Amino acid sequence: MTWEIVIGLEVHTQLSTHSKIFSGASTAFGAEPNTQACAVDLALPGVLPVLNKGAVERAIKFGLATGSAIAPRSVFARKNYFYPDLPKGYQISQFDLPVVGNGQLTIHVPASGKTEAHEKVVRITRAHLEEDAGKSLHEDFHGMTGIDLNRAGTPLLEIVSEPDIRNAAEAVAYAKALHTLVRWIGICDGNMQEGSFRCDANVSVHKPGTPFGTRREIKNLNSFRFLEQAINYEAHWQIETLENGGTIQQATVLFDPDKGETRMMRTKEEAHDYRYFPDPDLLPLEISPQWIEEVRTTLPELPQAKQARYVNELGLSAYDAGILTASREMADFFEATQRVVPKDAKLCANWLIGEVSAQLNRDGLEMAQCPITAQQLGGMLKRIADSTISNAGAKDVFRTMWAEGGDADAIIEAKGLKQVSDAGALEKIVDEIIAANPAQVAEYRGGKEKVFGFFVGLAMKASKGKANPAQMNEILKRKLAG
Amino acid sequence: MSLTLEDVKKVARLARLAMTEQEAQAAHAQLANIFGLIEEMQAVDTSGIAPMSHAQDVTQRLREDKVTEGNQREKFQAIAPQVQAGLYLVPQVIE
């Protein structure tokens, strides 16, 4: 019987509040060291924490978006350990009464190898509020360690999944779905380079039908690629160890991206004994049903609901709907474009997924930095839809719009890109071509249909590329038939 | 529940307290008394009573999400034992 891999993820999302979870210091990234660390963050004697309403609101939003239970009453606890970037000697977290419990997230796992693309529901065990620690810098201080406490006290929501994940691809799909969701509902900026979204993976292996194996926890994975590599390496290592007659010790490990392997940080015997207890400085947090309802009204339509609507009401494919809802910016742009040309959702989707995405990629831009607006794009699509311009003409308009701005109608006018749909003018062109090329006309009428392309080329050239292609084809066919 | 001398030493280690054998034994005796008190309390029938997580029956007040603290680094670092390039310096820690 083959081995089954069992994975549970713990994701730390940094909440997008302006101020810290228990103090009024700023959370802005990239400030000079210790300029955003106030007396509370430094744990000076006599200070007291005061909970940030914005952090709680974001936790409620997450709970609502994942169909989770939101605790009417939750409690903050002290997690005790010593490290210089944790000045109090404890981290304020939540232990047995977290703010969010029991939810779920549906993930789309792309096809890979033998497995087909599939959907899967991953259960969320809990999500709790806690404060981040500061940063330790170990270099360049003559045998000393430098401490920057700007990050100390930044609000985090730690989201813990059930061990429902069975391979690295599913783990990445889950992490990506979570990453999309927290940005979508605006509770986290999702910036992985800056550490706003970090994953820990609990990995074990067992034979199906037997109890779960002993797990090892891979800490601090800050990219989807590392998450995948680390799980694959770790699972392979555990299976090999067991097959060689060894045993797995519960441990915390780190992933080394340069070597592509995990290595032991500490075993369970050396593990911290955190001695959690309720923080006497903080009273229980109560969340009223009214507050939850207020927050619910601020929730945007969620990605899954949007996907279903795009497929059912706009007639898009599931694939297109998936791409258009990969980020809130993309979906907003699509919907704003579509409002300009309400009947042409598919045309909007094609242009956004095609030209717009390709051009953003080429210029290294994010959707939010797109140089053209949905109104500009929609204005151009309107002219494709009503046959004012051809596809080739549209690409020309699009390039101009991208580089220089301006609205479609003005560009079409200035560049003379308007298609000639005037039947009389087109017929005149065709008549002249037929008269000037009797030999080819004879060939065509003799059954050599390939010559048709020759006429199309001439006709387009004669109209300077402005002829409506469908109409031109129709006239050519009719006249050539004799 | 009984507290062993080993428990006392472990808790001291976790709390980074250096204790002599004599101090550990004294602490053990004192803590054992406290445990006695806890045992007495645990004998009380509390079934049907929700566990209390705070001594006061009030709930947490919240503050608006506003930045109210400015940069006071110079003041704070004036009383720090050692600083460099804006950082607080501590004896080297490598995990």
Coordinates of C-alpha atoms in Angstrom, one line a residue:
Chain A
M1 CA 0.0 0.0 0.0
T2 CA 1.3 3.4 -0.8
W3 CA 1.9 6.2 1.6
E4 CA -0.5 9.1 2.1
I5 CA 0.8 12.5 2.9
V6 CA -1.2 14.6 5.5
I7 CA -0.8 18.3 5.6
G8 CA -2.3 21.1 7.7
L9 CA -1.3 24.7 7.2
E10 CA -1.0 27.6 9.7
V11 CA -1.0 30.9 7.9
H12 CA 0.0 34.2 9.5
T13 CA -1.7 37.1 7.8
Q14 CA -0.7 40.6 8.8
L15 CA -3.8 42.7 9.1
S16 CA -4.0 45.9 7.2
T17 CA -4.7 48.3 10.1
H18 CA -3.0 51.7 10.3
S19 CA -2.0 51.2 14.0
K20 CA -0.8 48.3 16.0
I21 CA -3.1 45.7 17.7
F22 CA -2.5 47.0 21.3
S23 CA -0.9 50.5 20.8
G24 CA -1.3 53.6 18.7
A25 CA 2.0 53.2 16.9
S26 CA 2.0 53.1 13.1
T27 CA 2.3 49.7 11.2
A28 CA 3.7 51.2 7.9
F29 CA 6.4 49.1 6.4
G30 CA 9.9 50.2 5.7
A31 CA 10.3 53.0 8.4
E32 CA 13.7 53.7 10.0
P33 CA 14.4 51.1 12.8
N34 CA 12.5 51.7 16.1
T35 CA 10.8 54.9 14.9
Q36 CA 7.4 53.1 15.1
A37 CA 7.9 51.4 18.5
C38 CA 6.2 53.1 21.3
A39 CA 6.2 52.5 25.1
V40 CA 3.6 49.7 24.8
D41 CA 5.6 48.0 22.0
L42 CA 8.8 48.3 24.0
A43 CA 7.1 46.9 27.2
L44 CA 8.2 49.8 29.4
P45 CA 6.9 49.4 33.0
G46 CA 3.4 50.5 33.7
V47 CA 2.0 50.4 30.1
L48 CA -1.3 48.6 29.3
P49 CA -2.5 47.2 26.0
V50 CA -5.7 48.6 24.4
L51 CA -7.3 46.5 21.7
N52 CA -7.6 47.9 18.2
K53 CA -11.2 47.8 16.9
G54 CA -9.9 47.6 13.3
A55 CA -8.1 44.4 14.0
V56 CA -11.2 42.8 15.4
E57 CA -13.3 44.0 12.5
R58 CA -10.9 42.3 10.1
A59 CA -11.1 39.0 12.0
I60 CA -14.9 39.2 11.8
K61 CA -14.7 39.8 8.0
F62 CA -12.5 36.7 7.6
G63 CA -14.9 34.7 9.7
L64 CA -17.9 35.8 7.6
A65 CA -16.1 35.1 4.3
T66 CA -15.3 31.5 5.3
G67 CA -18.6 30.7 6.9
S68 CA -16.9 30.4 10.3
A69 CA -18.4 30.7 13.7
I70 CA -17.5 34.1 15.2
A71 CA -17.1 33.8 19.0
P72 CA -19.5 36.0 20.9
R73 CA -16.8 36.0 23.6
S74 CA -13.1 35.4 23.1
V75 CA -10.1 35.7 25.4
F76 CA -6.5 36.9 24.9
A77 CA -3.8 34.8 26.5
R78 CA -0.1 35.2 27.2
K79 CA 2.3 32.8 25.3
N80 CA 5.5 32.9 27.3
Y81 CA 8.9 32.7 25.9
F82 CA 12.2 34.6 26.0
Y83 CA 13.6 36.3 22.9
P84 CA 15.0 39.8 22.5
D85 CA 12.6 40.8 19.8
L86 CA 9.7 40.1 22.2
P87 CA 10.3 42.7 24.9
K88 CA 7.5 41.6 27.3
G89 CA 8.7 38.1 27.5
Y90 CA 5.4 36.9 26.2
Q91 CA 3.3 37.3 23.1
I92 CA -0.3 38.3 23.4
S93 CA -2.3 35.7 21.5
Q94 CA -5.4 33.6 21.9
F95 CA -5.5 30.1 23.1
D96 CA -8.6 28.1 24.0
L97 CA -11.2 30.8 23.1
P98 CA -10.2 32.2 19.6
V99 CA -12.2 34.9 17.9
V100 CA -13.0 32.7 14.8
G101 CA -13.7 29.0 14.7
N102 CA -14.9 26.2 12.4
G103 CA -15.1 27.5 8.8
Q104 CA -14.1 26.2 5.4
L105 CA -12.5 27.2 2.1
T106 CA -13.2 25.7 -1.3
I107 CA -10.0 25.4 -3.4
H108 CA -9.4 24.7 -7.1
V109 CA -6.5 22.3 -7.5
P110 CA -5.0 22.5 -11.0
A111 CA -4.3 19.4 -13.0
S112 CA -0.8 17.9 -12.5
G113 CA 0.7 14.6 -13.6
K114 CA -1.9 11.9 -13.1
T115 CA -4.4 14.0 -11.1
E116 CA -7.1 15.9 -12.9
A117 CA -8.1 19.5 -11.9
H118 CA -10.5 19.3 -9.0
E119 CA -12.3 21.2 -6.3
K120 CA -11.8 20.4 -2.7
V121 CA -13.1 21.8 0.6
V122 CA -10.5 22.4 3.3
R123 CA -11.9 22.9 6.8
I124 CA -10.6 25.8 8.8
T125 CA -10.1 24.9 12.5
R126 CA -9.8 28.4 13.9
A127 CA -8.3 31.8 13.3
H128 CA -7.0 33.9 16.2
L129 CA -5.7 37.4 16.8
E130 CA -2.2 37.9 18.0
E131 CA 0.7 40.4 17.9
D132 CA 3.8 40.0 15.8
A133 CA 7.3 40.1 17.3
G134 CA 10.1 42.5 16.3
K135 CA 13.1 41.7 14.1
S136 CA 16.5 40.5 15.1
L137 CA 19.5 41.4 12.9
H138 CA 22.4 39.1 13.4
E139 CA 25.0 40.7 11.2
D140 CA 27.5 43.5 11.5
F141 CA 27.2 44.4 15.1
H142 CA 30.5 43.2 16.5
G143 CA 29.2 40.1 18.1
M144 CA 25.9 41.8 19.2
T145 CA 22.4 41.3 17.8
G146 CA 20.5 44.4 16.6
I147 CA 16.8 44.7 17.5
D148 CA 14.2 46.6 15.5
L149 CA 10.8 46.7 17.2
N150 CA 8.9 48.5 14.5
R151 CA 7.1 45.2 13.7
A152 CA 6.4 44.4 17.3
G153 CA 2.7 44.6 18.0
T154 CA 1.6 44.5 14.4
P155 CA -1.7 42.6 14.3
L156 CA -1.8 39.1 12.9
L157 CA -4.6 36.7 12.2
E158 CA -3.3 33.2 12.4
I159 CA -5.5 30.9 10.3
V160 CA -5.2 27.2 11.1
S161 CA -6.5 24.5 8.8
E162 CA -7.6 20.9 9.6
P163 CA -5.2 18.3 8.3
D164 CA -7.3 17.9 5.1
I165 CA -4.6 18.6 2.6
R166 CA -3.0 15.6 0.8
N167 CA -0.2 16.9 -1.4
A168 CA 1.9 19.9 -2.1
A169 CA -0.3 21.0 -5.0
E170 CA -3.3 21.1 -2.7
A171 CA -1.3 23.0 -0.1
V172 CA -0.3 25.6 -2.7
A173 CA -3.9 25.8 -4.0
Y174 CA -5.2 26.4 -0.4
A175 CA -2.6 29.0 0.4
K176 CA -3.3 30.8 -2.9
A177 CA -7.1 30.7 -2.3
L178 CA -6.5 32.1 1.2
H179 CA -4.1 34.7 -0.2
T180 CA -6.7 35.8 -2.8
L181 CA -9.5 35.9 -0.2
V182 CA -7.7 38.0 2.4
R183 CA -6.8 40.6 -0.2
W184 CA -10.2 40.4 -1.7
I185 CA -11.9 41.3 1.6
G186 CA -9.3 43.9 2.2
I187 CA -7.9 42.6 5.6
C188 CA -4.3 42.0 4.4
D189 CA -2.1 43.4 1.6
G190 CA -0.8 39.9 0.9
N191 CA 2.8 41.2 0.3
M192 CA 4.9 38.0 0.8
Q193 CA 8.2 39.7 0.3
E194 CA 7.4 42.0 3.2
G195 CA 6.2 39.1 5.3
S196 CA 2.5 40.0 5.3
F197 CA 1.5 36.4 4.5
R198 CA 3.6 33.5 5.9
C199 CA 2.9 29.8 6.0
D200 CA 3.9 27.0 8.4
A201 CA 3.2 23.5 7.2
N202 CA 2.6 20.5 9.4
V203 CA 3.5 17.4 7.4
S204 CA 3.2 13.7 8.3
V205 CA 2.8 10.5 6.3
H206 CA 0.9 7.3 7.0
K207 CA -0.7 4.3 5.3
P208 CA -4.4 5.0 4.6
G209 CA -6.6 3.3 7.2
T210 CA -4.0 3.7 9.9
P211 CA -3.7 6.6 12.4
F212 CA -1.9 9.7 11.3
G213 CA 1.9 9.7 11.5
T214 CA 4.1 11.9 13.7
R215 CA 4.2 15.4 12.2
R216 CA 7.1 17.8 11.7
E217 CA 6.3 21.5 11.3
I218 CA 8.1 23.5 8.5
K219 CA 8.3 27.1 9.7
N220 CA 8.1 30.4 7.9
L221 CA 7.5 29.6 4.2
N222 CA 7.1 33.0 2.5
S223 CA 6.5 31.9 -1.1
F224 CA 4.2 29.4 -2.8
R225 CA 7.2 27.9 -4.6
F226 CA 9.0 27.3 -1.3
L227 CA 5.9 25.9 0.2
E228 CA 5.6 23.3 -2.6
Q229 CA 9.3 22.5 -2.6
A230 CA 9.5 22.2 1.2
I231 CA 6.5 19.8 1.5
N232 CA 7.7 17.6 -1.4
Y233 CA 11.2 17.3 0.2
E234 CA 9.8 16.8 3.7
A235 CA 7.3 14.1 2.7
H236 CA 9.9 12.3 0.6
W237 CA 12.3 12.4 3.5
Q238 CA 9.7 11.0 6.0
I239 CA 8.7 8.2 3.7
E240 CA 12.3 7.2 3.0
T241 CA 13.1 7.4 6.7
L242 CA 10.2 5.1 7.6
E243 CA 10.9 2.7 4.7
N244 CA 14.5 2.3 6.0
G245 CA 13.1 1.3 9.3
G246 CA 13.5 4.6 11.1
T247 CA 11.0 6.6 13.1
I248 CA 9.9 10.2 12.9
Q249 CA 10.4 12.5 15.9
Q250 CA 8.0 15.4 16.3
A251 CA 10.1 18.5 15.5
T252 CA 10.2 22.0 14.1
V253 CA 12.2 22.3 10.9
L254 CA 13.3 25.1 8.6
F255 CA 13.4 25.1 4.8
D256 CA 16.7 26.1 3.2
P257 CA 15.7 27.4 -0.3
D258 CA 19.4 27.3 -1.5
K259 CA 19.8 23.6 -0.8
G260 CA 16.1 22.7 -1.3
E261 CA 15.9 20.7 1.9
T262 CA 14.4 21.0 5.4
R263 CA 16.6 20.8 8.5
M264 CA 15.9 20.4 12.1
M265 CA 15.4 23.6 14.3
R266 CA 14.3 21.9 17.5
T267 CA 12.9 18.6 18.6
K268 CA 9.8 18.3 20.9
E269 CA 12.0 17.7 23.9
E270 CA 13.6 21.1 23.4
A271 CA 10.3 22.7 22.4
H272 CA 9.1 25.7 24.3
D273 CA 6.7 25.2 27.1
Y274 CA 4.6 28.3 26.5
R275 CA 2.6 28.2 29.7
Y276 CA -0.4 30.0 28.2
F277 CA -2.7 31.8 30.6
P278 CA -5.4 34.4 30.2
D279 CA -3.8 37.9 30.0
P280 CA -5.0 39.8 33.1
D281 CA -4.3 43.1 31.3
L282 CA -7.0 42.4 28.7
L283 CA -10.7 41.8 29.4
P284 CA -12.7 39.2 27.4
L285 CA -13.6 40.5 23.9
E286 CA -17.3 40.5 23.2
I287 CA -18.7 40.7 19.7
S288 CA -22.4 41.4 19.5
P289 CA -24.6 40.0 16.7
Q290 CA -25.3 43.6 15.6
W291 CA -21.6 44.3 15.1
I292 CA -21.3 41.1 13.0
E293 CA -24.2 42.3 10.9
E294 CA -22.7 45.7 10.5
V295 CA -19.5 44.1 9.2
R296 CA -21.4 41.8 6.9
T297 CA -22.8 44.8 5.0
T298 CA -19.2 45.9 4.2
L299 CA -18.2 42.5 2.7
P300 CA -17.8 42.6 -1.1
E301 CA -19.3 39.8 -3.3
L302 CA -16.8 36.9 -2.8
P303 CA -14.8 35.3 -5.6
Q304 CA -16.8 32.1 -5.7
A305 CA -20.1 33.9 -5.9
K306 CA -18.7 36.0 -8.7
Q307 CA -17.4 33.0 -10.6
A308 CA -20.8 31.4 -10.5
R309 CA -22.5 34.6 -11.6
Y310 CA -20.1 35.1 -14.5
V311 CA -20.8 31.6 -15.7
N312 CA -24.6 31.5 -15.2
E313 CA -25.6 35.1 -16.0
L314 CA -22.9 36.3 -18.4
G315 CA -22.3 33.0 -20.2
L316 CA -18.5 32.9 -19.6
S317 CA -16.5 29.7 -19.3
A318 CA -15.5 28.5 -15.9
Y319 CA -11.9 29.0 -17.0
D320 CA -12.5 32.6 -17.9
A321 CA -14.5 33.2 -14.7
G322 CA -11.6 31.8 -12.7
I323 CA -9.0 34.1 -14.2
L324 CA -11.3 37.2 -13.9
T325 CA -11.8 36.5 -10.2
A326 CA -8.2 35.8 -9.4
S327 CA -7.9 39.2 -7.9
R328 CA -10.4 41.8 -6.8
E329 CA -8.7 44.4 -9.1
M330 CA -9.2 42.1 -12.1
A331 CA -12.8 41.5 -11.3
D332 CA -13.6 45.1 -10.6
F333 CA -11.9 46.1 -13.9
F334 CA -13.9 43.5 -15.8
E335 CA -17.2 44.6 -14.3
A336 CA -16.5 48.2 -15.0
T337 CA -15.6 47.4 -18.6
Q338 CA -18.6 45.2 -19.0
R339 CA -20.9 48.0 -17.8
V340 CA -19.9 50.0 -20.9
V341 CA -20.7 47.2 -23.3
P342 CA -23.3 45.2 -21.3
K343 CA -24.1 42.7 -24.0
D344 CA -20.5 41.8 -24.8
A345 CA -19.2 40.1 -21.6
K346 CA -17.2 37.5 -23.7
L347 CA -15.5 40.3 -25.7
C348 CA -14.5 42.0 -22.4
A349 CA -13.2 38.8 -21.0
N350 CA -11.2 38.0 -24.1
W351 CA -9.5 41.4 -24.2
L352 CA -8.8 41.4 -20.4
I353 CA -7.4 37.9 -20.4
G354 CA -5.6 38.5 -23.7
E355 CA -4.2 41.9 -24.7
V356 CA -4.6 43.7 -21.4
S357 CA -2.9 40.9 -19.3
A358 CA -0.2 40.4 -21.9
Q359 CA 0.6 44.1 -22.0
L360 CA 0.6 44.4 -18.2
N361 CA 3.0 41.4 -18.1
R362 CA 5.3 42.9 -20.7
D363 CA 5.5 46.2 -18.8
G364 CA 5.8 44.5 -15.4
L365 CA 2.7 46.2 -14.1
E366 CA -0.1 45.0 -11.7
M367 CA -3.7 45.4 -12.6
A368 CA -4.0 48.3 -10.2
Q369 CA -1.3 50.2 -12.2
C370 CA -3.0 49.6 -15.6
P371 CA -2.5 52.8 -17.7
I372 CA -5.9 52.5 -19.3
T373 CA -9.2 52.7 -17.5
A374 CA -12.2 50.4 -17.8
Q375 CA -14.0 53.3 -19.5
Q376 CA -11.3 53.6 -22.2
L377 CA -11.3 49.9 -22.8
G378 CA -15.1 49.6 -22.8
G379 CA -15.3 52.6 -25.3
M380 CA -13.0 50.7 -27.7
L381 CA -14.9 47.4 -27.3
K382 CA -18.1 49.2 -28.1
R383 CA -16.6 50.1 -31.5
I384 CA -15.6 46.5 -32.2
A385 CA -19.1 45.4 -31.3
D386 CA -20.7 47.8 -33.6
S387 CA -18.2 47.1 -36.4
T388 CA -16.8 50.6 -36.5
I389 CA -13.3 49.0 -36.3
S390 CA -11.8 45.7 -37.2
N391 CA -9.9 43.5 -34.8
A392 CA -6.7 44.6 -36.4
G393 CA -7.8 48.3 -36.1
A394 CA -8.7 47.7 -32.5
K395 CA -5.2 46.4 -31.7
D396 CA -3.9 49.6 -33.2
V397 CA -6.3 51.7 -31.1
F398 CA -5.3 49.7 -28.0
R399 CA -1.6 50.2 -28.5
T400 CA -2.1 54.0 -28.9
M401 CA -4.4 54.2 -25.9
W402 CA -1.8 52.3 -23.8
A403 CA 1.1 54.4 -24.8
E404 CA -0.5 57.9 -25.1
G405 CA -3.9 57.7 -23.5
G406 CA -7.0 59.2 -25.1
D407 CA -10.4 57.7 -25.9
A408 CA -11.2 55.2 -28.6
D409 CA -13.4 57.4 -30.8
A410 CA -10.8 60.2 -30.9
I411 CA -8.0 57.7 -31.8
I412 CA -10.1 56.0 -34.5
E413 CA -10.9 59.4 -36.0
A414 CA -7.3 60.7 -35.8
K415 CA -5.8 57.5 -37.3
G416 CA -8.6 57.0 -39.9
L417 CA -9.3 53.5 -38.6
K418 CA -13.0 53.5 -39.3
Q419 CA -14.0 50.5 -41.3
V420 CA -15.6 51.1 -44.7
S421 CA -19.0 49.4 -44.4
D422 CA -20.5 51.4 -47.2
A423 CA -21.6 48.8 -49.7
G424 CA -21.4 51.1 -52.7
A425 CA -17.8 52.0 -52.0
L426 CA -16.8 48.4 -51.4
E427 CA -18.6 47.2 -54.6
K428 CA -16.7 49.8 -56.6
I429 CA -13.4 48.5 -55.3
V430 CA -14.3 44.9 -56.1
D431 CA -15.5 45.9 -59.6
E432 CA -12.2 47.6 -60.3
I433 CA -10.2 44.6 -59.1
I434 CA -12.2 42.1 -61.1
A435 CA -11.8 44.3 -64.2
A436 CA -8.0 44.6 -63.7
N437 CA -7.3 40.9 -63.1
P438 CA -9.2 38.9 -65.8
A439 CA -6.6 36.0 -65.7
Q440 CA -7.1 35.3 -62.0
V441 CA -10.9 35.7 -62.3
A442 CA -10.9 33.0 -65.0
E443 CA -8.8 30.7 -62.7
Y444 CA -11.2 31.2 -59.8
R445 CA -14.2 30.6 -61.9
G446 CA -12.4 27.5 -63.3
G447 CA -12.5 26.0 -59.8
K448 CA -9.2 27.2 -58.4
E449 CA -10.6 28.6 -55.1
K450 CA -7.3 29.3 -53.6
V451 CA -7.1 32.5 -55.7
F452 CA -9.8 34.0 -53.5
G453 CA -7.1 35.0 -51.0
F454 CA -5.4 37.0 -53.7
F455 CA -8.6 39.0 -54.2
V456 CA -9.0 39.6 -50.5
G457 CA -5.5 40.9 -50.3
L458 CA -6.0 43.3 -53.2
A459 CA -9.3 44.5 -51.8
M460 CA -7.9 45.1 -48.4
K461 CA -5.0 47.0 -49.9
A462 CA -7.3 49.1 -52.0
S463 CA -9.4 50.0 -49.0
K464 CA -6.2 50.7 -47.0
G465 CA -7.2 48.0 -44.5
K466 CA -10.4 49.8 -43.6
A467 CA -12.9 47.5 -45.3
N468 CA -15.2 45.6 -43.0
P469 CA -13.7 42.1 -43.7
A470 CA -17.0 40.1 -43.4
Q471 CA -18.8 42.5 -45.8
M472 CA -15.9 42.6 -48.2
N473 CA -15.7 38.7 -48.3
E474 CA -19.4 38.6 -49.0
I475 CA -19.2 41.1 -51.9
L476 CA -16.1 39.4 -53.4
K477 CA -17.8 36.0 -53.3
R478 CA -20.9 37.3 -55.0
K479 CA -19.2 39.3 -57.7
L480 CA -16.6 36.6 -58.5
A481 CA -19.3 34.0 -58.9
G482 CA -20.3 36.1 -61.9
Chain B
M1 CA -1.8 17.4 42.4
S2 CA 1.7 17.3 43.8
L3 CA 4.6 19.5 42.8
T4 CA 8.0 17.9 42.6
L5 CA 11.4 19.6 43.1
E6 CA 12.0 18.8 39.4
D7 CA 8.9 20.8 38.4
V8 CA 10.2 23.8 40.4
K9 CA 13.6 23.6 38.6
K10 CA 11.9 23.3 35.2
V11 CA 9.7 26.3 35.8
A12 CA 12.7 28.3 37.0
R13 CA 14.6 27.4 33.9
L14 CA 11.7 28.4 31.7
A15 CA 11.5 31.7 33.6
R16 CA 15.3 32.2 33.3
L17 CA 15.7 32.2 37.0
A18 CA 19.0 30.9 38.4
M19 CA 18.3 29.1 41.6
T20 CA 20.6 27.4 44.1
E21 CA 19.6 24.0 45.4
Q22 CA 18.6 25.7 48.7
E23 CA 16.5 28.4 47.0
A24 CA 14.8 25.7 44.9
Q25 CA 13.9 23.7 48.0
A26 CA 12.5 26.9 49.7
A27 CA 10.5 27.7 46.6
H28 CA 9.3 24.2 46.5
A29 CA 8.0 24.4 50.0
Q30 CA 6.2 27.7 49.3
L31 CA 4.7 26.6 46.1
A32 CA 3.5 23.3 47.7
N33 CA 1.5 25.4 50.1
I34 CA -0.1 27.3 47.3
F35 CA -0.9 24.0 45.7
G36 CA -2.6 23.0 48.9
L37 CA -4.8 26.0 48.7
I38 CA -5.6 25.2 45.0
E39 CA -6.6 21.6 46.1
E40 CA -8.9 23.0 48.7
M41 CA -10.6 25.2 46.1
Q42 CA -10.8 22.4 43.6
A43 CA -12.8 20.4 46.1
V44 CA -15.7 22.9 45.7
D45 CA -18.4 21.7 43.4
T46 CA -18.3 24.2 40.4
S47 CA -20.4 22.2 37.9
G48 CA -22.7 24.4 35.9
I49 CA -20.5 27.5 36.5
A50 CA -18.7 28.9 33.5
P51 CA -15.0 29.2 34.0
M52 CA -13.8 32.8 34.6
S53 CA -11.1 34.3 32.5
H54 CA -11.0 37.6 34.3
A55 CA -11.6 38.8 37.8
Q56 CA -13.9 41.6 36.7
D57 CA -17.2 40.9 34.9
V58 CA -16.7 43.6 32.3
T59 CA -15.7 43.4 28.6
Q60 CA -12.8 44.8 26.6
R61 CA -13.1 48.4 25.5
L62 CA -11.7 49.0 22.0
R63 CA -9.8 51.9 20.5
E64 CA -10.3 53.3 17.0
D65 CA -7.7 52.2 14.5
K66 CA -5.8 55.5 14.5
V67 CA -2.1 56.2 14.7
T68 CA -1.6 58.3 17.9
E69 CA 2.0 57.6 18.8
G70 CA 4.8 59.6 17.1
N71 CA 8.5 58.8 16.9
Q72 CA 10.2 59.0 20.3
R73 CA 13.1 56.9 19.5
E74 CA 15.7 59.3 20.8
K75 CA 14.0 59.4 24.2
F76 CA 13.6 55.7 24.5
Q77 CA 17.2 55.0 23.3
A78 CA 18.7 57.5 25.7
I79 CA 18.0 55.0 28.5
A80 CA 19.0 51.8 26.5
P81 CA 22.3 50.2 27.5
Q82 CA 23.5 50.0 23.9
V83 CA 22.2 51.2 20.5
Q84 CA 23.6 51.4 17.0
A85 CA 22.1 52.7 13.7
G86 CA 18.8 53.0 15.4
L87 CA 18.8 49.4 16.7
Y88 CA 18.8 48.2 20.3
L89 CA 21.9 46.0 20.8
V90 CA 21.7 42.8 22.9
P91 CA 24.1 40.0 23.5
Q92 CA 24.2 37.8 20.3
V93 CA 21.4 35.3 19.9
I94 CA 21.5 32.6 17.3
E95 CA 18.8 30.0 17.3

